[in-house]
């Protein structure tokens, strides 16, 4: 089944604007990194969200930041357990080639809720050798950092000086040259992706090693 | 350095012209539609800004014969010629370039387009092209590549701009890696309308209710959804980028005030939605552009626009909304990765038609799995929508695997392709094995185009006059006549598809074919 109604298990408020929508999975299958179209029943409007949960999790989870004046995200925030959400999917090719997992290091770069597919990767692939660089404004946006193995998650915060790195992810990349043989996955706002792309290329990292997913 | 961005006239032996530009699905029509190739127009503008002499050489829109176009190009002797192609005219471009290279041995020939970007070596093997772009961001690549060629006589060996396959001096092919997936769209210039002779494209376009019309610089490159299997805007190598609302609004203002444009269409795969769509409509109203007698239009997807946004767009004088309704059965929509549900189609269309927009459906038939029942569902559903006035116009095409899209690759892997000759991929006939005879799909297409002459449809258009909207009166008395002409074109093509083994011979005469 590719589309259907899924019951809400709950809404976990993470910050004032960001929350995790938890839905019953209903045997929905997907490849880590893929997204689903989510909408409220009978509204005829949907939006794409990457799966935040892993493929072995019993529920579907989505990390959502409320868009001011948005048509979908503000309404999801007020859902209660037992309400339903239309789920359609999964779609997309922001995925990992399983054959590379044993041989390559992965370098994930995200801003804000762009961390969602990387959380999914980390929960789905047990043997993944990765480094996650997560750009946030405040330290309270390090959503579920306990889900990542020690040392793999690096928070770059522009407002809080007690994070692993004080500054933007692109500042981090400039200060800490990335491994040139890794596979690089970038997810988040396009300004970050464009700048990070240039930095990676300046380190002679091939464009075929860089995979991007722009938020919109 | 002199750079020609060239679109040769492609005319078959029935006198029909191929519409190629902007990666449209190639179809041959007696009554052509001249589409401005937006990305290449941006490339031309960019190169001109960089100080290069740019020749905007669209033989179709400039109403040249093939021979006249060929002679003119040879006489101009450009240093670089840039072509854009797609599967059904690959053979044509290979033959043409083979001839041209003999006449212009020192000219650098560059091929762009979705077919060659996914099989660059094939084009380098079949014709004496010097470079094939692996990027659909042609403007971004050319803005770096042309200066590199101009500034380095040994560019074949030294050029490392990503996203190219280059023919080296030794004859070997050299790849410079994947192209950059994300580009800040605002870095590419807004189209120089005078450079591309915009009025050549301002009248012969069935999408315009008023003329002169024009295509805006697209606000979205590629597609924000980008997952439909039959679509070119799909693949691990593609993503999307978006133009800031204010920059697009500035262009609309100039087009209306300086050029007197009466209809503007944005041919982005999918136009703005949500916040950006509302900001754009509010910007149009704030600048008073909604009162200038100019209609606006765009492509969208079901379940992307809500009722409030649609009403705001209508208030801003938006009219034409082009929206894909690829089938009326869930199985097909799932297989195509469409990402919308049939249950919401009617409601979305009702919001649009109630607000006074003119939804235009793009329907497809002839998927390799499509059963008689599925085909009938589609025909009946579309007829119902049209008779009830929920959609105002529509087009039906035969789903043709092209340009190595996921659907194309799927057809190859499932061994359902009936031909390997690219000339057969021109959408004039089905080229995949299907569970029912091809004639049934052709009959379905004819039945759907027959809606235009059905009393129920005509009566509905008359009833629309009671809204006393200017656009509805224009629709019936102006657009209607044009639409009937185009319907006849489509039906003529399909009638001929059964009668002729091949679509026709392209100019120049075929000298080689794909093995």
XYZ file of C-alpha atoms in Angstrom:
731
model
C 0.000 0.000 0.000
C 1.447 3.334 -1.028
C -1.059 5.742 0.445
C -3.510 5.749 3.271
C -4.570 7.169 6.590
C -2.191 6.755 9.510
C -3.178 7.346 13.113
C -1.270 9.910 15.104
C 0.598 8.439 18.067
C 1.681 11.793 19.356
C 3.406 15.106 18.825
C 6.718 15.634 20.623
C 7.415 19.328 21.022
C 11.147 19.896 20.615
C 11.363 23.696 20.423
C 8.834 26.485 20.000
C 8.682 25.880 16.278
C 9.929 22.344 15.815
C 8.155 19.131 16.679
C 8.243 15.441 15.874
C 5.104 13.965 14.354
C 4.742 10.308 15.262
C 2.438 8.108 13.210
C 1.484 4.464 13.179
C 3.534 2.792 10.496
C 0.905 0.451 9.005
C 3.558 -1.669 7.281
C 4.690 1.296 5.190
C 8.063 0.467 3.674
C 10.732 2.879 2.518
C 14.409 3.243 1.819
C 16.354 5.374 4.332
C 16.535 8.930 3.057
C 13.228 8.846 1.209
C 10.360 11.202 1.884
C 6.590 10.939 2.170
C 3.785 13.288 1.188
C 1.790 14.170 4.297
C -1.539 15.968 4.469
C -4.562 16.302 6.673
C -7.502 14.166 5.513
C -9.807 15.806 2.965
C -7.785 18.987 2.702
C -6.354 18.180 -0.730
C -3.018 19.738 0.213
C 0.140 17.831 1.050
C 3.820 18.488 1.660
C 6.950 16.314 1.455
C 8.819 15.324 4.593
C 11.817 13.012 4.888
C 11.446 10.099 7.222
C 13.110 10.813 10.557
C 12.617 7.291 11.861
C 14.653 4.302 10.763
C 13.476 1.359 8.748
C 13.382 -0.868 11.855
C 11.300 1.538 13.936
C 7.721 0.563 14.632
C 6.396 4.027 13.962
C 6.881 6.651 11.279
C 8.447 9.840 12.579
C 8.820 13.205 10.896
C 10.811 16.173 12.104
C 8.844 19.280 11.221
C 9.535 22.947 11.602
C 6.471 25.115 11.560
C 6.442 27.461 8.565
C 5.009 30.833 9.427
C 1.812 31.229 7.402
C 2.181 27.677 6.119
C -0.825 25.595 5.119
C 0.257 22.253 6.552
C 2.920 22.450 9.261
C 1.004 24.754 11.676
C -2.016 22.426 11.510
C -0.030 19.259 12.134
C 1.232 20.810 15.320
C -2.243 20.700 16.830
C -2.950 17.069 16.034
C -3.801 14.759 18.920
C -3.295 11.058 19.425
C -5.890 9.170 17.424
C -6.259 11.827 14.714
C -5.261 10.739 11.241
C -2.829 11.947 8.598
C -2.770 11.038 4.915
C 0.553 9.477 4.047
C 1.683 8.837 0.491
C 5.035 7.474 -0.571
C 7.832 6.768 -0.218
C 9.710 8.779 -2.823
C 13.134 10.065 -3.618
C 16.711 9.144 -4.311
C 18.564 10.866 -1.502
C 19.659 7.409 -0.446
C 22.832 5.497 0.271
C 24.175 2.831 -2.032
C 24.260 -0.150 0.374
C 27.377 -1.482 -1.341
C 29.327 1.551 -0.183
C 28.477 1.149 3.495
C 31.215 -1.371 4.164
C 33.927 0.502 2.330
C 33.333 4.235 2.542
C 33.140 6.905 5.180
C 30.088 9.140 5.050
C 30.058 12.791 5.863
C 26.626 14.287 6.546
C 26.103 18.035 6.602
C 22.755 19.472 7.675
C 21.101 22.628 8.865
C 18.012 22.661 11.096
C 15.472 19.959 10.330
C 17.621 18.944 7.367
C 19.062 16.473 9.828
C 15.995 14.229 9.354
C 17.358 11.887 6.657
C 20.665 11.546 8.517
C 18.849 10.522 11.692
C 17.086 7.941 9.549
C 20.409 6.734 8.110
C 21.957 6.458 11.579
C 19.017 4.448 12.900
C 18.772 2.221 9.844
C 22.381 1.312 9.061
C 24.142 -0.105 12.089
C 27.595 -0.325 10.508
C 27.609 3.091 8.958
C 30.878 4.961 9.405
C 29.743 8.553 9.465
C 30.354 12.024 10.755
C 27.387 14.342 11.147
C 27.837 18.102 11.107
C 24.639 19.842 12.189
C 24.153 23.578 11.966
C 21.665 25.177 14.338
C 21.074 28.556 15.833
C 20.659 27.377 19.413
C 21.853 24.366 21.338
C 18.290 23.189 22.004
C 17.953 22.339 18.320
C 20.267 19.330 18.607
C 17.295 17.036 18.207
C 17.833 13.565 19.720
C 21.598 13.824 19.700
C 21.678 10.831 22.013
C 20.619 8.706 19.036
C 24.037 9.147 17.443
C 27.101 7.230 18.590
C 29.518 9.190 20.698
C 31.781 11.425 18.644
C 29.766 11.183 15.461
C 27.549 14.229 16.027
C 29.035 17.711 15.906
C 26.793 20.683 16.558
C 27.718 24.004 15.003
C 25.730 26.669 16.779
C 25.765 30.308 15.812
C 24.150 31.545 19.029
C 25.453 29.199 21.740
C 29.165 29.119 22.456
C 29.027 25.844 24.429
C 28.347 23.693 21.364
C 31.098 21.587 19.775
C 31.717 24.402 17.323
C 30.670 28.006 17.634
C 29.805 29.182 14.148
C 28.164 27.985 10.975
C 28.678 24.561 9.412
C 30.548 26.217 6.577
C 32.913 27.828 9.079
C 33.455 24.379 10.524
C 34.268 22.957 7.092
C 36.767 25.726 6.475
C 38.443 25.113 9.823
C 38.331 21.326 9.611
C 39.168 20.002 6.163
C 36.944 17.013 5.403
C 38.291 13.601 4.367
C 38.673 13.690 0.608
C 37.660 10.080 0.055
C 34.321 10.248 1.899
C 30.838 10.394 0.405
C 29.213 13.741 1.223
C 25.490 14.207 1.790
C 24.152 17.730 2.184
C 20.628 18.534 3.337
C 19.137 21.841 4.381
C 18.774 25.338 3.054
C 20.265 26.082 -0.327
C 22.592 28.839 0.829
C 24.367 26.432 3.122
C 24.460 23.781 0.417
C 25.901 26.137 -2.174
C 28.586 27.387 0.145
C 29.428 23.932 1.485
C 29.602 22.617 -2.075
C 32.198 25.248 -2.985
C 34.248 24.434 0.100
C 34.208 20.722 -0.626
C 35.213 21.321 -4.232
C 38.058 23.552 -3.088
C 39.417 20.516 -1.255
C 39.508 18.617 -4.565
C 36.520 16.519 -3.607
C 34.876 15.246 -6.786
C 31.368 16.421 -7.591
C 30.393 12.761 -7.961
C 31.032 12.356 -4.222
C 28.548 15.086 -3.305
C 24.816 14.398 -3.046
C 22.390 17.146 -2.122
C 18.800 17.596 -1.006
C 17.571 21.168 -0.869
C 14.831 22.218 1.489
C 12.016 24.318 0.175
C 34.411 35.053 -29.749
C 31.155 34.428 -31.604
C 28.703 31.979 -30.017
C 25.572 30.729 -31.788
C 22.783 29.168 -29.759
C 21.034 27.355 -32.544
C 17.719 25.636 -33.130
C 17.550 24.323 -36.682
C 14.142 24.029 -38.285
C 13.230 20.346 -38.244
C 10.612 19.678 -40.850
C 9.303 16.283 -41.852
C 8.152 15.309 -45.306
C 4.588 16.179 -44.422
C 5.655 19.748 -43.873
C 5.261 19.532 -40.109
C 7.679 21.286 -37.790
C 9.172 19.692 -34.723
C 8.789 21.612 -31.527
C 12.009 20.924 -29.675
C 12.937 23.849 -27.572
C 13.026 23.831 -23.810
C 13.070 20.075 -23.692
C 9.452 19.850 -24.633
C 8.347 16.462 -25.787
C 8.953 16.652 -29.486
C 5.853 16.594 -31.586
C 5.440 17.495 -35.219
C 2.750 20.028 -36.012
C 1.623 21.847 -39.101
C 0.515 24.729 -36.898
C 3.542 25.239 -34.738
C 3.913 26.622 -31.278
C 7.042 28.674 -30.824
C 8.361 28.134 -27.328
C 11.098 30.321 -26.008
C 13.900 28.057 -24.733
C 14.146 29.799 -21.385
C 17.333 28.288 -19.978
C 19.224 28.735 -23.227
C 17.901 32.294 -23.454
C 19.378 32.898 -20.009
C 22.632 31.382 -21.234
C 22.643 33.722 -24.235
C 21.973 36.690 -21.987
C 24.740 35.690 -19.617
C 27.282 35.244 -22.420
C 26.379 38.616 -23.877
C 26.901 40.204 -20.458
C 30.303 38.541 -20.355
C 31.198 40.344 -23.577
C 30.785 37.560 -26.125
C 29.074 38.084 -29.447
C 25.927 35.982 -29.191
C 23.860 34.852 -32.158
C 20.351 33.831 -31.154
C 19.699 31.442 -33.991
C 16.242 29.891 -33.677
C 15.458 28.845 -37.213
C 11.969 27.728 -36.219
C 10.823 30.953 -34.631
C 12.638 32.970 -37.320
C 10.599 31.098 -39.963
C 13.619 29.876 -41.893
C 13.762 26.842 -44.112
C 16.352 24.264 -43.182
C 18.551 25.260 -46.132
C 18.323 28.955 -45.316
C 19.141 28.286 -41.663
C 22.109 26.100 -42.659
C 23.501 28.612 -45.147
C 23.130 31.485 -42.701
C 24.920 29.613 -39.943
C 27.809 28.654 -42.207
C 28.060 32.239 -43.461
C 28.179 33.572 -39.883
C 30.979 31.109 -39.080
C 30.579 31.140 -35.312
C 33.418 29.979 -33.089
C 31.002 27.934 -31.011
C 27.604 26.406 -31.836
C 25.345 25.203 -29.024
C 22.511 22.787 -29.816
C 19.749 21.380 -27.638
C 18.289 17.995 -28.421
C 16.087 15.221 -27.132
C 15.604 11.574 -28.067
C 13.373 11.803 -31.186
C 15.656 14.255 -32.957
C 19.027 12.878 -31.914
C 19.590 11.316 -35.349
C 18.738 14.619 -36.967
C 21.251 16.508 -34.849
C 23.954 13.928 -35.433
C 23.491 14.165 -39.202
C 23.288 17.936 -39.171
C 26.422 18.331 -37.076
C 28.326 15.880 -39.252
C 27.543 18.093 -42.242
C 28.227 21.338 -40.418
C 31.566 20.196 -39.088
C 32.773 19.732 -42.642
C 31.717 23.271 -43.490
C 32.946 24.745 -40.206
C 35.920 22.592 -39.200
C 37.246 25.080 -36.639
C 33.938 25.637 -34.884
C 33.404 24.029 -31.486
C 30.106 22.127 -31.406
C 28.425 21.682 -28.023
C 25.429 19.446 -27.412
C 22.987 20.040 -24.567
C 19.704 18.402 -23.621
C 18.446 15.603 -21.409
C 19.111 12.713 -23.808
C 22.768 13.468 -24.424
C 23.435 14.525 -20.837
C 22.506 11.000 -19.776
C 24.398 9.282 -22.624
C 27.162 11.749 -23.532
C 29.528 9.205 -25.057
C 26.875 8.069 -27.527
C 26.612 11.549 -29.034
C 30.390 11.921 -29.208
C 30.595 8.591 -31.007
C 27.775 9.338 -33.454
C 28.745 12.852 -34.477
C 31.744 15.185 -34.387
C 30.624 17.109 -31.339
C 33.432 18.560 -29.257
C 31.667 18.765 -25.915
C 28.518 17.281 -24.398
C 27.058 18.888 -21.313
C 26.018 16.554 -18.536
C 24.133 19.409 -16.962
C 20.703 20.806 -17.594
C 21.923 24.030 -15.977
C 23.169 25.084 -19.389
C 23.397 28.764 -18.506
C 25.645 28.120 -15.526
C 27.907 25.745 -17.413
C 28.250 27.888 -20.549
C 29.009 30.985 -18.489
C 32.123 29.170 -17.280
C 32.886 27.049 -20.336
C 32.884 29.691 -23.062
C 35.397 31.926 -21.237
C 37.509 28.824 -20.623
C 37.534 27.990 -24.339
C 38.250 31.605 -25.242
C 41.104 31.889 -22.782
C 42.957 28.633 -23.305
C 43.886 27.221 -26.686
C 44.567 23.884 -24.980
C 41.148 23.734 -23.315
C 40.513 20.170 -24.490
C 43.218 18.971 -22.146
C 43.019 21.597 -19.430
C 39.347 22.404 -18.924
C 38.173 20.960 -15.607
C 34.740 22.579 -15.343
C 32.529 19.932 -13.851
C 29.742 18.296 -15.804
C 31.360 17.957 -19.233
C 32.488 15.193 -21.536
C 35.153 16.579 -23.858
C 36.621 15.187 -27.050
C 40.365 15.477 -26.541
C 42.807 16.266 -29.306
C 43.668 12.553 -29.434
C 40.015 11.746 -30.059
C 39.522 10.201 -26.637
C 36.632 11.323 -24.449
C 37.354 12.926 -21.092
C 34.742 13.357 -18.354
C 35.084 16.167 -15.846
C 32.767 14.481 -13.348
C 29.200 15.085 -12.287
C 27.806 18.511 -12.734
C 27.015 20.701 -9.809
C 23.529 19.848 -8.645
C 22.630 23.065 -6.937
C 23.098 26.527 -8.312
C 21.783 29.769 -6.849
C 19.283 30.557 -9.568
C 19.437 34.302 -9.017
C 23.019 34.310 -10.330
C 21.702 33.550 -13.804
C 20.400 36.694 -15.483
C 16.837 37.502 -16.347
C 16.355 36.981 -20.076
C 17.360 39.778 -22.437
C 14.165 39.945 -24.481
C 15.666 41.959 -27.283
C 18.551 39.552 -27.728
C 16.201 36.592 -28.228
C 13.716 38.546 -30.379
C 10.893 37.793 -27.983
C 8.097 38.778 -30.350
C 8.913 35.746 -32.515
C 7.463 33.671 -29.690
C 4.692 36.029 -28.633
C 1.814 34.953 -30.848
C 1.943 31.334 -32.014
C 1.361 29.608 -28.712
C -1.854 27.824 -27.896
C -1.510 28.621 -24.225
C -2.066 32.346 -24.729
C -5.552 33.739 -24.554
C -4.178 37.198 -25.223
C -1.164 38.244 -27.209
C 1.566 39.240 -27.144
C 2.411 36.619 -24.598
C 5.713 35.442 -23.288
C 7.412 32.944 -21.051
C 8.894 34.332 -17.866
C 12.336 33.455 -16.665
C 11.481 30.270 -14.758
C 11.322 30.645 -11.000
C 12.131 27.003 -10.360
C 14.907 25.037 -12.083
C 14.167 21.330 -12.265
C 11.264 20.381 -10.005
C 10.675 20.653 -6.280
C 8.963 17.256 -6.338
C 11.124 15.659 -9.016
C 10.019 12.078 -8.592
C 7.540 11.350 -11.411
C 9.042 8.450 -13.326
C 8.219 9.653 -16.849
C 9.564 13.143 -16.321
C 12.969 14.527 -17.259
C 13.159 16.465 -14.022
C 13.876 13.268 -12.170
C 17.051 11.491 -11.262
C 19.760 11.289 -8.643
C 21.646 13.884 -10.652
C 18.929 16.524 -10.400
C 17.647 18.692 -7.628
C 15.978 22.041 -7.772
C 16.656 25.680 -7.104
C 14.317 28.591 -6.759
C 14.380 32.246 -7.797
C 13.578 34.893 -5.181
C 10.029 36.205 -5.544
C 11.051 39.856 -5.843
C 13.391 39.164 -8.752
C 10.641 37.446 -10.691
C 8.183 40.225 -9.866
C 10.663 42.771 -11.234
C 10.715 40.898 -14.519
C 6.907 40.744 -14.719
C 6.750 44.483 -14.126
C 9.218 45.150 -16.927
C 7.452 42.783 -19.314
C 4.122 44.485 -18.758
C 5.254 48.099 -18.614
C 8.117 48.103 -21.107
C 7.075 45.403 -23.556
C 3.274 45.518 -23.368
C 2.955 41.808 -22.662
C -0.626 40.602 -22.178
C -0.046 37.074 -20.948
C 2.909 35.664 -19.021
C 3.447 31.966 -18.504
C 6.073 30.484 -16.212
C 7.063 27.080 -17.557
C 8.917 25.910 -14.458
C 8.273 22.189 -13.968
C 6.292 23.221 -10.914
C 5.799 26.864 -10.011
C 5.937 28.339 -6.513
C 3.617 26.935 -3.900
C 2.715 27.901 -0.332
C 4.407 30.970 1.070
C 6.208 31.951 -2.153
C 3.033 31.612 -4.239
C 1.178 33.900 -1.864
C 4.044 36.381 -1.712
C 4.144 36.472 -5.484
C 0.399 37.095 -5.824
C 0.527 39.762 -3.120
C 3.480 41.362 -4.922
C 1.540 41.481 -8.190
C -1.351 43.193 -6.428
C 0.866 45.562 -4.469
C 2.560 46.706 -7.683
C -0.808 47.117 -9.402
C 0.122 44.627 -12.113
C -3.181 42.784 -11.728
C -4.969 45.788 -13.224
C -2.855 46.026 -16.355
C -4.887 43.543 -18.382
C -2.213 40.861 -18.335
C -2.965 37.246 -17.451
C -0.528 34.995 -15.655
C -0.111 31.234 -15.758
C 2.021 28.398 -14.456
C 2.444 24.628 -14.050
C 1.502 23.026 -10.775
C 0.664 19.689 -9.179
C -2.447 18.463 -7.454
C -2.285 18.934 -3.682
C 0.236 21.776 -3.917
C -2.098 24.777 -3.775
C -4.772 25.326 -1.155
C -8.048 27.177 -1.622
C -6.891 30.461 -0.062
C -3.783 30.602 -2.219
C -5.783 29.824 -5.357
C -8.248 32.624 -4.583
C -5.376 35.020 -4.008
C -3.829 34.026 -7.338
C -7.139 34.621 -9.084
C -7.360 38.048 -7.477
C -3.904 38.782 -8.882
C -5.243 38.016 -12.390
C -3.772 34.554 -12.761
C -5.668 32.560 -15.364
C -3.964 29.551 -16.938
C -3.008 26.660 -14.692
C -1.425 23.653 -16.354
C -1.706 20.532 -14.258
C -0.878 16.896 -14.908
C -3.659 14.343 -14.657
C -1.705 11.379 -15.883
C -4.353 8.733 -15.235
C -7.536 8.082 -13.319
C -6.535 4.901 -11.547
C -4.483 4.729 -8.385
C -2.317 1.862 -9.623
C -0.963 3.949 -12.473
C -0.445 7.008 -10.302
C 1.511 4.900 -7.824
C 3.623 3.350 -10.578
C 4.373 6.803 -11.918
C 5.312 8.102 -8.442
C 2.897 10.959 -8.918
C 2.428 11.739 -5.244
C -1.196 12.852 -5.411
C -4.430 11.021 -4.853
C -7.389 10.902 -7.203
C -9.815 11.648 -4.404
C -8.455 15.207 -4.221
C -8.411 16.004 -7.925
C -11.970 17.256 -8.219
C -11.742 19.457 -5.169
C -8.516 21.079 -6.352
C -10.000 21.748 -9.771
C -13.209 23.101 -8.267
C -11.246 25.612 -6.211
C -9.529 26.759 -9.383
C -12.587 26.941 -11.609
C -14.708 28.620 -8.893
C -12.011 31.260 -8.554
C -12.096 31.881 -12.308
C -8.853 30.166 -13.219
C -8.696 28.064 -16.367
C -7.217 24.673 -15.447
C -5.596 22.860 -18.364
C -5.176 19.113 -17.911
C -2.231 17.241 -19.377
C -3.399 13.671 -19.784
C -1.381 10.672 -20.919
C -2.374 7.251 -22.208
C -0.486 4.213 -23.415
C 1.562 3.095 -20.424
C 2.958 -0.356 -21.023
C 0.747 -1.758 -18.267
C -2.439 0.207 -19.017
C -5.453 -2.082 -19.299
C -8.688 -1.429 -21.135
C -10.410 -0.713 -17.825
C -7.739 1.738 -16.727
C -7.881 3.487 -20.074
C -11.675 3.749 -19.870
C -11.444 5.136 -16.334
C -9.148 7.881 -17.562
C -11.327 8.767 -20.539
C -14.511 8.836 -18.487
C -12.981 10.834 -15.658
C -11.488 13.475 -17.950
C -14.745 13.789 -19.893
C -16.636 14.229 -16.666
C -14.269 16.971 -15.488
C -14.496 18.792 -18.796
C -18.277 18.526 -19.092
C -18.710 19.889 -15.578
C -16.414 22.812 -16.269
C -13.848 21.736 -13.692
C -11.180 21.911 -16.383
C -11.316 24.271 -19.349
C -8.820 22.743 -21.748
C -6.710 19.640 -21.978
C -4.116 17.869 -24.040
C -3.570 14.148 -24.405
C -0.286 12.575 -25.299
C 0.915 9.045 -25.823
C 3.275 8.249 -22.977
C 6.592 7.817 -24.735
C 9.742 6.682 -22.961
C 12.358 9.346 -23.599
C 15.698 10.694 -22.532
C 16.484 7.777 -20.199
C 13.976 8.832 -17.586
C 13.153 6.174 -14.966
C 10.122 5.194 -17.078
C 12.339 4.830 -20.151
C 14.855 2.690 -18.241
C 11.989 0.640 -16.822
C 10.651 -0.012 -20.334
C 14.101 -1.137 -21.448
C 14.626 -3.407 -18.436
C 11.182 -4.968 -18.846
C 11.831 -5.496 -22.544
C 8.678 -3.731 -23.673
C 10.322 -1.360 -26.153
C 9.257 -1.974 -29.749
C 11.979 0.070 -31.393
C 15.479 1.339 -30.865
C 15.337 3.880 -33.677
C 15.194 7.277 -32.035
C 13.210 8.693 -34.946
C 10.291 6.598 -33.700
C 10.199 8.372 -30.330
C 8.295 11.401 -31.588
C 5.035 10.663 -29.741
C 3.105 10.097 -32.942
C 2.618 6.440 -32.084
C 3.095 4.042 -29.217
C 6.483 2.367 -29.099
C 5.915 0.018 -26.163
C 4.171 -3.327 -25.897
C 0.766 -2.892 -24.291
C -1.899 -5.286 -22.987
C -4.450 -4.076 -25.537
C -4.051 -3.077 -29.196
C -2.485 0.343 -29.785
C -5.511 1.375 -31.790
C -7.570 1.452 -28.596
C -5.281 4.084 -27.084
C -5.422 6.121 -30.295
C -9.197 5.898 -30.229
C -9.137 7.101 -26.630
C -7.067 10.115 -27.639
C -9.493 10.933 -30.433
C -12.428 10.517 -28.071
C -10.844 12.897 -25.583
C -10.085 15.536 -28.205
C -13.624 15.061 -29.426
C -14.776 16.660 -26.174
C -14.123 20.041 -27.791
C -17.033 19.460 -30.160
C -19.394 17.799 -27.679
C -22.648 19.673 -26.987
C -22.225 19.233 -23.222
C -18.826 20.891 -23.327
C -19.993 23.699 -25.584
C -23.042 24.316 -23.415
C -20.812 24.529 -20.366
C -18.689 27.174 -22.063
C -21.800 29.193 -22.859
C -22.862 28.959 -19.215
C -19.478 30.344 -18.198
C -20.431 33.542 -20.027
C -22.894 34.251 -17.234
C -19.972 34.920 -14.911
C -19.347 38.018 -17.062
C -15.635 37.510 -16.734
C -13.771 38.904 -19.712
C -11.592 35.821 -19.866
C -14.583 33.512 -20.299
C -15.874 35.489 -23.256
C -12.387 35.518 -24.748
C -12.154 31.815 -24.168
C -15.244 30.992 -26.156
C -14.796 33.379 -29.032
C -11.037 33.600 -29.453
C -9.332 30.697 -27.891
C -12.041 28.249 -28.934
C -11.322 28.721 -32.620
C -7.617 28.237 -32.068
C -8.225 25.179 -29.920
C -10.296 23.507 -32.608
C -7.465 24.033 -35.081
C -5.050 22.359 -32.715
C -7.397 19.477 -31.988
C -7.526 18.785 -35.716
C -3.731 18.709 -35.735
C -3.570 16.098 -32.995
C -6.211 13.913 -34.582
C -4.503 14.182 -37.987
C -1.256 12.960 -36.464
C -2.898 9.969 -34.839
C -4.897 9.091 -37.926
C -1.651 9.052 -39.860
C 0.199 7.031 -37.232
C -1.618 3.879 -38.201
C -1.339 4.540 -41.885
C 2.386 5.178 -42.113
C 5.205 3.023 -40.843
C 7.353 6.069 -40.104
C 6.568 9.607 -39.114
C 8.428 10.979 -42.046
C 11.848 11.837 -43.261
C 13.616 14.630 -41.496
C 15.684 17.220 -43.213
C 18.550 16.605 -43.873
C 17.854 13.178 -45.375
C 18.703 10.251 -43.144
C 22.156 8.954 -43.816
C 22.757 6.935 -40.712
C 20.712 5.408 -37.935
C 21.244 4.215 -34.446
C 22.437 0.696 -34.129
